[in-house]
Coordinates of C-alpha atoms in Angstrom, one line a residue:
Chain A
X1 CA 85.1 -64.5 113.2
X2 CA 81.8 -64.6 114.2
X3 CA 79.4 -67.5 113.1
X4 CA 77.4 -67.0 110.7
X5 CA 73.8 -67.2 110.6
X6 CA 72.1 -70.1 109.4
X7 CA 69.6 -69.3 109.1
X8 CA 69.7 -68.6 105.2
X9 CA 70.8 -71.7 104.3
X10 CA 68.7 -74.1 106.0
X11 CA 66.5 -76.4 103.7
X12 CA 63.1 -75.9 104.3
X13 CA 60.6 -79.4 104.4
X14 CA 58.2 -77.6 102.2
X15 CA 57.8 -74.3 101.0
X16 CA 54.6 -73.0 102.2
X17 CA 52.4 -71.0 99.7
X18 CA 52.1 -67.6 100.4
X19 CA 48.8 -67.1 102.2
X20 CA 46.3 -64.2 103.2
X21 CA 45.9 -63.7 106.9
X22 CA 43.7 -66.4 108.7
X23 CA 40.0 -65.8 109.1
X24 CA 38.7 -67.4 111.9
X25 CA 34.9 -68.5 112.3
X26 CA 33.4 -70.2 115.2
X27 CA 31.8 -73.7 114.5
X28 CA 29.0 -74.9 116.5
X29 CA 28.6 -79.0 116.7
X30 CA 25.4 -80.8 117.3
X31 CA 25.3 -80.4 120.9
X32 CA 26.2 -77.0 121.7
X33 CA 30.1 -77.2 121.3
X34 CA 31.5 -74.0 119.7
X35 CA 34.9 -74.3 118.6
X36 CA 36.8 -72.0 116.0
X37 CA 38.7 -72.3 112.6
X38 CA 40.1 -71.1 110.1
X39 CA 38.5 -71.1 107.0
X40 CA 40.8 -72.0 104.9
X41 CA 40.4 -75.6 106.9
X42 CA 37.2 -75.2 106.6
X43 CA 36.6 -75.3 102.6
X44 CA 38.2 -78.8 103.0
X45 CA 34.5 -79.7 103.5
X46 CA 32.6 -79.4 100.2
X47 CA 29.3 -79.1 102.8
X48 CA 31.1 -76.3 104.6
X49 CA 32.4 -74.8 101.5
X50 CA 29.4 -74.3 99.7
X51 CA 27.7 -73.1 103.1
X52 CA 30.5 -70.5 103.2
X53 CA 30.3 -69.3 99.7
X54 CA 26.5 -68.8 99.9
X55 CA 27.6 -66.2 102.7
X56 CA 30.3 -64.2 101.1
X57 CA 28.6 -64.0 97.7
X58 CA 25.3 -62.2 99.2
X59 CA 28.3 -60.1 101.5
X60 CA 26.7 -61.7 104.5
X61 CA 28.9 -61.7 107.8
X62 CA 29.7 -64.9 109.0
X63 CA 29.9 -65.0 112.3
X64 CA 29.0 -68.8 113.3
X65 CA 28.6 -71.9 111.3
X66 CA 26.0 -74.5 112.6
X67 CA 27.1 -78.4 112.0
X68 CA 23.6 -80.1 113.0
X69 CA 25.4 -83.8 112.6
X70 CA 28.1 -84.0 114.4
X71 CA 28.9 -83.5 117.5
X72 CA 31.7 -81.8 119.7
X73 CA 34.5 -84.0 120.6
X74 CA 34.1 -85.3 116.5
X75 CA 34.5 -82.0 115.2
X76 CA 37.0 -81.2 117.1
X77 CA 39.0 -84.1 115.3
X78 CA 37.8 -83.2 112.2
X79 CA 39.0 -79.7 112.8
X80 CA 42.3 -80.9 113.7
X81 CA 42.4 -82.7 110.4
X82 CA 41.3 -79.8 108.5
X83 CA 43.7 -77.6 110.0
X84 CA 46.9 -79.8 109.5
X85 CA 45.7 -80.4 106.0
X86 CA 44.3 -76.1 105.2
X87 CA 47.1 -76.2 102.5
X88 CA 46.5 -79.3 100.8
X89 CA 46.0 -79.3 96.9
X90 CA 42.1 -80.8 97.0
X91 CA 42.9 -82.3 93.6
X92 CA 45.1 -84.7 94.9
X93 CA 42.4 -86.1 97.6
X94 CA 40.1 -86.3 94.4
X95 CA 42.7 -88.4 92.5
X96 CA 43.1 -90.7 95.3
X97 CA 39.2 -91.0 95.7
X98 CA 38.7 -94.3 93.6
X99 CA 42.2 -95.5 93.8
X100 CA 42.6 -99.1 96.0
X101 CA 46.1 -97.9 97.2
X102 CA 46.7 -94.8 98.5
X103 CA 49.6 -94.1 100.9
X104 CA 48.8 -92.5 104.2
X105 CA 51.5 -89.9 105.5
X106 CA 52.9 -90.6 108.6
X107 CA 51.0 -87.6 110.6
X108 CA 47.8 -88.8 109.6
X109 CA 48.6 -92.6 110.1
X110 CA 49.3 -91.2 113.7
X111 CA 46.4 -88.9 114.4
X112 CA 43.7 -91.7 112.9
X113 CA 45.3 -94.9 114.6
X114 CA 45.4 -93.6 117.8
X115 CA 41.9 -93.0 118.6
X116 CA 39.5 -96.1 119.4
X117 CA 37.4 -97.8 116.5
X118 CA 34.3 -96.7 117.7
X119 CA 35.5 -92.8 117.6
X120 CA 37.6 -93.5 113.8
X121 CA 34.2 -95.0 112.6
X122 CA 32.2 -91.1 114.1
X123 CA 35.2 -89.3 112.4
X124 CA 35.0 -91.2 109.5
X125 CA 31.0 -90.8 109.1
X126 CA 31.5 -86.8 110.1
X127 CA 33.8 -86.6 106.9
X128 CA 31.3 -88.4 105.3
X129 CA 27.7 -85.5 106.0
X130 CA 30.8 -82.8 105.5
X131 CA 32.0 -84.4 102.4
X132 CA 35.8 -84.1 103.4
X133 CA 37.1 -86.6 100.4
X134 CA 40.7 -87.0 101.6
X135 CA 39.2 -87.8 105.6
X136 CA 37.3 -90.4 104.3
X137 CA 40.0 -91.7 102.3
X138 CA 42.4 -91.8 105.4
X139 CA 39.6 -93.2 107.6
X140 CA 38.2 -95.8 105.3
X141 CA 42.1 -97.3 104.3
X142 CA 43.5 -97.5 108.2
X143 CA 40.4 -99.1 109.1
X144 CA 40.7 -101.9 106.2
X145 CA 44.7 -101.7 107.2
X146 CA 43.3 -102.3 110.6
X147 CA 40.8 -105.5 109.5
X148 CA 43.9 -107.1 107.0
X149 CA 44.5 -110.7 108.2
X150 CA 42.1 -111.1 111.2
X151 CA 40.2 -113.8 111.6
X152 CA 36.7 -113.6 112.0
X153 CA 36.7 -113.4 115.8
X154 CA 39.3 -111.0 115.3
X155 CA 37.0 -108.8 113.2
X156 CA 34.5 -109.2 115.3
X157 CA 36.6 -108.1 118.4
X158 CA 37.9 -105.1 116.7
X159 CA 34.5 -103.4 115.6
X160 CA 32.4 -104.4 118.6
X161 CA 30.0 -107.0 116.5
X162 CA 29.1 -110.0 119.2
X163 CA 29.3 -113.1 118.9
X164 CA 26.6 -115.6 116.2
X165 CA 24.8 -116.5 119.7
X166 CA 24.8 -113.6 120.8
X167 CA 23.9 -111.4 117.8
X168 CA 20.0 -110.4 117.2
X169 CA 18.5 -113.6 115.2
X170 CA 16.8 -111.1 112.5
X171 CA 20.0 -109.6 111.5
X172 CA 23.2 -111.0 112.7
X173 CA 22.4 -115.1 110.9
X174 CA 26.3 -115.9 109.6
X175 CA 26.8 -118.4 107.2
X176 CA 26.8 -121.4 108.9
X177 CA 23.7 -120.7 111.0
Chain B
X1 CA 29.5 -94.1 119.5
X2 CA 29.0 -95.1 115.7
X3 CA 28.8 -99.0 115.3
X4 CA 30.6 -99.7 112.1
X5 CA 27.3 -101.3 110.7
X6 CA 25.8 -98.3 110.8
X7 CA 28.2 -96.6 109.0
X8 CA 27.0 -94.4 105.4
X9 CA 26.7 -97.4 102.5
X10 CA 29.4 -95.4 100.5
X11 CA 32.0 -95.5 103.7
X12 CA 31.7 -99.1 103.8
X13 CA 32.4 -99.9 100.2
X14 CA 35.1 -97.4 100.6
X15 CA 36.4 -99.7 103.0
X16 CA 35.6 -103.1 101.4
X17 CA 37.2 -101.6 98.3
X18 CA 41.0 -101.1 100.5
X19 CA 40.5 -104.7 101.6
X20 CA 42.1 -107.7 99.7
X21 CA 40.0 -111.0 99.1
X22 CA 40.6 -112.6 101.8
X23 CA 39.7 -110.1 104.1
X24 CA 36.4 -109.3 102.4
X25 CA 35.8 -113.2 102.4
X26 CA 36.5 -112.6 106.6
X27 CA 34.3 -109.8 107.1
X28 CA 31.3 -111.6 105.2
X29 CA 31.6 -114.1 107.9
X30 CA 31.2 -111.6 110.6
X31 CA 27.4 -110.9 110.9
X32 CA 24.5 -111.1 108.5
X33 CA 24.0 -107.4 107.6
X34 CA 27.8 -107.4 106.4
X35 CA 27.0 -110.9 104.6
X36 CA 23.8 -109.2 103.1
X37 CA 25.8 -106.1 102.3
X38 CA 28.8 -107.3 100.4
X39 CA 27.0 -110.1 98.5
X40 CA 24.9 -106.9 97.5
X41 CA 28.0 -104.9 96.4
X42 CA 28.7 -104.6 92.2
X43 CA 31.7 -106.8 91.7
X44 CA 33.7 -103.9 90.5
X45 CA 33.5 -102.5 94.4
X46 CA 35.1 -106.1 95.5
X47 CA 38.7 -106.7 95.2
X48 CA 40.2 -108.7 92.8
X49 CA 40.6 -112.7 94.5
X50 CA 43.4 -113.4 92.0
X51 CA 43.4 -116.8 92.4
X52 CA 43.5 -119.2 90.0
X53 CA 41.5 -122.0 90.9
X54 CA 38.4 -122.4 93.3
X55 CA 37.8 -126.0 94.9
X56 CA 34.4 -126.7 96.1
X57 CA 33.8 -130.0 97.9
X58 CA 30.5 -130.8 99.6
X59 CA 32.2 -133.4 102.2
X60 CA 29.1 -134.7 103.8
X61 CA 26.0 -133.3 104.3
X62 CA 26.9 -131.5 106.8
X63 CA 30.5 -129.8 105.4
X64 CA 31.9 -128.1 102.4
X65 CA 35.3 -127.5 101.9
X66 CA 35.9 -124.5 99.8
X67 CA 40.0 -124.4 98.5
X68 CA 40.9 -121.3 96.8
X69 CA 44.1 -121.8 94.9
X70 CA 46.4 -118.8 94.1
X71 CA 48.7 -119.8 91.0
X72 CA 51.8 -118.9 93.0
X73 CA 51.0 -122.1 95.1
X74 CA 49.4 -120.3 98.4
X75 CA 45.8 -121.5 99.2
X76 CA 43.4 -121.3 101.6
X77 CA 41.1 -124.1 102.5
X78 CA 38.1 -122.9 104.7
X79 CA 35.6 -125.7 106.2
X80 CA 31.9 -125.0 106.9
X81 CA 29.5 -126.8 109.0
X82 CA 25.7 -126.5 108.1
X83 CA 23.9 -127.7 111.1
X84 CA 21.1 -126.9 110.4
X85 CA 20.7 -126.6 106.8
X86 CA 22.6 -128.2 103.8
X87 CA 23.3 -125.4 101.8
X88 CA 21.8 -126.3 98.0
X89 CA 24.3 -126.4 95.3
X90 CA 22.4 -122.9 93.7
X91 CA 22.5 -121.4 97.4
X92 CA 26.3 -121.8 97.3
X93 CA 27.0 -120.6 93.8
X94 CA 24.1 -118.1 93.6
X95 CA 24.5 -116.6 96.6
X96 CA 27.8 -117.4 98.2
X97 CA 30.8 -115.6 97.0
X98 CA 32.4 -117.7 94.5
X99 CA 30.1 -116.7 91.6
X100 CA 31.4 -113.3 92.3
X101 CA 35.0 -113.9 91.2
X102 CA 34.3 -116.6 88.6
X103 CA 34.3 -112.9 86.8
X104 CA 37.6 -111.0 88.3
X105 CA 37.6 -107.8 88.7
X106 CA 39.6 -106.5 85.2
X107 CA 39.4 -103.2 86.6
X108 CA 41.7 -103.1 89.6
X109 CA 45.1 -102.7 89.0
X110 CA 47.3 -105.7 89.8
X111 CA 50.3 -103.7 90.1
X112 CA 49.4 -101.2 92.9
X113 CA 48.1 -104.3 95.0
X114 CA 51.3 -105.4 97.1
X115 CA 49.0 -107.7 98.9
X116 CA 49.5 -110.8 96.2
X117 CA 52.5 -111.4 93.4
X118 CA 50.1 -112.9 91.2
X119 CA 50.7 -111.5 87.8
X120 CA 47.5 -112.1 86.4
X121 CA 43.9 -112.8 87.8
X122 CA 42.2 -114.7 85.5
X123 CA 41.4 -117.7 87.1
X124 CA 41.6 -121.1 84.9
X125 CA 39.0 -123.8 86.4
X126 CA 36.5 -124.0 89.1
X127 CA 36.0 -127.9 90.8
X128 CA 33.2 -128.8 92.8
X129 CA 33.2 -132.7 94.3
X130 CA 29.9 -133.6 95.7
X131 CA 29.1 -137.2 97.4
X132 CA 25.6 -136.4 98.3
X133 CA 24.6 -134.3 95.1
X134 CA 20.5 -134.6 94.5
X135 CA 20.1 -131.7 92.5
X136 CA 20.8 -132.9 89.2
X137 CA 17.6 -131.9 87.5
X138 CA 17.5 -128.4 88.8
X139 CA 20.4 -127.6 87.1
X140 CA 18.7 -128.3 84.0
X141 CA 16.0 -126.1 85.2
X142 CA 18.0 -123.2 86.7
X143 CA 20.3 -123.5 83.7
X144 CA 18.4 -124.5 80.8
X145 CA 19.0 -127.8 78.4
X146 CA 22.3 -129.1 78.8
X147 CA 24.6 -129.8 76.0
X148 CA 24.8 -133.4 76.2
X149 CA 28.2 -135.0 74.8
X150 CA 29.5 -138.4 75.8
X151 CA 28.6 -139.2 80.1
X152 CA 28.8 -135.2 79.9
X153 CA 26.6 -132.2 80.4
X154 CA 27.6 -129.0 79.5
X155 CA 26.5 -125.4 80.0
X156 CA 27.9 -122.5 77.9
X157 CA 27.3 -118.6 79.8
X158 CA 28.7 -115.3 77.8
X159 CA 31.3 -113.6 80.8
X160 CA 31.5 -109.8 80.7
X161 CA 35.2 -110.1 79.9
X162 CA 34.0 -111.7 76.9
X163 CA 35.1 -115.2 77.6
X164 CA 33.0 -117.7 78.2
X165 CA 32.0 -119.9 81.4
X166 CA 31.7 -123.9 80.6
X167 CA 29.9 -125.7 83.4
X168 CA 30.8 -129.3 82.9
X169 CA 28.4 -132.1 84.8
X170 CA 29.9 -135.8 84.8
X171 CA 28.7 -138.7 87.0
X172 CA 31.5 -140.3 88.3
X173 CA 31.1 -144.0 90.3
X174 CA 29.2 -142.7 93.8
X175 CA 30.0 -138.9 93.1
X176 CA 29.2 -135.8 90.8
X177 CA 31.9 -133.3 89.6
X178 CA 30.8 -130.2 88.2
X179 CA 34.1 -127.8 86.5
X180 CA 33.5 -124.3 86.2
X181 CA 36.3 -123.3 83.5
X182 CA 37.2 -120.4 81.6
X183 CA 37.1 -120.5 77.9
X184 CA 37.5 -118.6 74.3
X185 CA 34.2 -118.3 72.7
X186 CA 36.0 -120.1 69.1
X187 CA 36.2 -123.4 71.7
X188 CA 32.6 -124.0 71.9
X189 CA 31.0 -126.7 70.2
X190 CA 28.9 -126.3 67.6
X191 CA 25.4 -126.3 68.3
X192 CA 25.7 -125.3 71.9
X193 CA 24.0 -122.5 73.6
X194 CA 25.2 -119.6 75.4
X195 CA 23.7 -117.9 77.3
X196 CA 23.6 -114.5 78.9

């Protein structure tokens, strides 16, 4: 008898919606980077959204978008993000928006705690000019996850602030100066 | 490289607002701008301290010992020096934290915080001890006329929760105590004032 295929049967981990074929645009960063995406990844950004709809509703072709505040190797992550995420429900990044739990899923815990602080916080502010509600939320939590039970030096370690005598007297006074 | 200083004002009170207490009482230690910047933040943006009781002890003139008391037993006791400047009894409870979450936060849910077990956040009694206290008559002028009763003073301030704040002043051999408790509005005596 010969085996059968299995192919029938197997459960799926999600069942993606049906989609229209990808539409790819080029993105150009701050300093000259051009990378490309799908816009579908793309409308995750309210910014790049709205930038998008001004073009299709005047039937304009959109050949390259500009994004003057961030620059290459950032938007590349934040493409990255997008594109993982193209199918995402956006209401669900909006109901987590206020909320001071939200759980992180294990792909994005992995993409975001992997890169050093300094290149989380650019990702983090990038989601912030693009307005990419469910980046920021991921950023903003595994940085806090990263600052839970530290101690001061700790803190200070981890996002690069120096030390009281070594700080700028007009701004970096602590509390028992 | 973005410092996280420099981060948008709406990114960092996204942050602050994933943070528990004592975290956020951490980072404020960190560097000026983030002192500036949280003691800046509406209290709804902070998260909730659940603890029950705040200690305040102005050791010497150079140390206060600040005990916060969750009612599950934990506490934290933090010690600061002041070498070069006594902080003023109004510096410390009109600008330091602990005015801040006399009020708690009624907003945040306690349930979806697995950082503390506490079941409720309403704290019950603030203590302050003070052995070198010479700012007795700035109260009355930062506060207004006391309610005099007894060796005590009292002062009487509306909370937004609706309760009410009673400051209590006694005298006690070589030191002051001041209590900072938590009260129904139907508790407080007749012809006292409250204030806003």
């Amino acid at each position: 008898m010969a085996p059968k295929k299995n192919s029938a049967k197997r459960p799926q981990p999600s069942t993606p919606k049906p989609s229209a074929p990808a539409r790819i645009v080029k993105v150009q960063s701050s300093d000259g980077h051009i990378l490309q995406a799908d816009v579908r990844a793309l409308l995750l950004s309210s910014t790049l959204a709205a930038t998008i709809k001004g073009y299709d509703d005047e039937n304009k072709p959109l050949e390259k978008l500009e994004v003057n505040n961030v620059v290459g190797f950032t938007l590349k992550l934040v493409l990255e993000w997008c594109e993982k995420h193209k199918e995402d429900d956006p209401a669900i990044a909006q109901a987590e928006k206020d909320k001071k739990n939200i759980f992180i899923p294990s792909w994005d815990r992995h993409f975001l705690t992997k890169l050093p602080m300094g290149n989380l916080f650019d990702l983090i502010t990038a989601a912030y000019h693009l307005d990419i509600t469910g980046l920021i939320n991921y950023g903003c939590k595994t940085v806090a996850n990263s600052a839970k039970g530290k101690s001061t030096e700790e803190m200070r370690e981890l996002f690069g602030i120096p030390e009281p005598w070594e700080q700028p007297s007009t701004s970096t006074a602590t509390w028992d100066d | 490289m973005s410092s996280i200083i420099e981060m948008p004002e709406l990114v960092l009170e996204t942050i602050i607002g994933f943070l528990n207490f004592q975290a956020v009482y951490t980072l404020r230690q960190v560097c000026k701008d983030f002192r500036s910047f949280i003691d800046d933040l509406k209290k709804s943006k902070l998260p909730d301290s659940k603890f029950k009781k705040i200690h305040i002890f102005l050791k010497n003139e150079e140390t206060i010992r600040l005990t916060f008391i969750w009612s599950f037993g934990s506490e934290i006791e933090i010690e600061r020096y002041f070498e070069k400047e006594k902080p003023g009894f109004f510096d410390l409870i009109s600008q330091g934290m602990c005015l801040k979450y006399f009020e708690n936060n009624k907003n945040c849910s306690e349930k979806e915080d697995l950082e503390f077990y506490i079941s409720s956040p309403d704290f019950e009694l603030s203590h302050l001890t003070s052995t070198h206290f010479e700012e007795r008559e700035s109260l009355s002028t930062a506060w207004g006329a006391p309610f005099e009763c007894q060796y005590s003073r009292f002062w009487f301030f509306q909370m937004k929760n609706s309760k009410i704040l009673k400051i209590t002043y006694q005298c006690v051999v070589f030191k002051v105590q001041i209590w900072f408790t938590c009260i129904e509005i139907g508790n407080v005596p007749q012809g006292a004032i409250i204030q806003d």
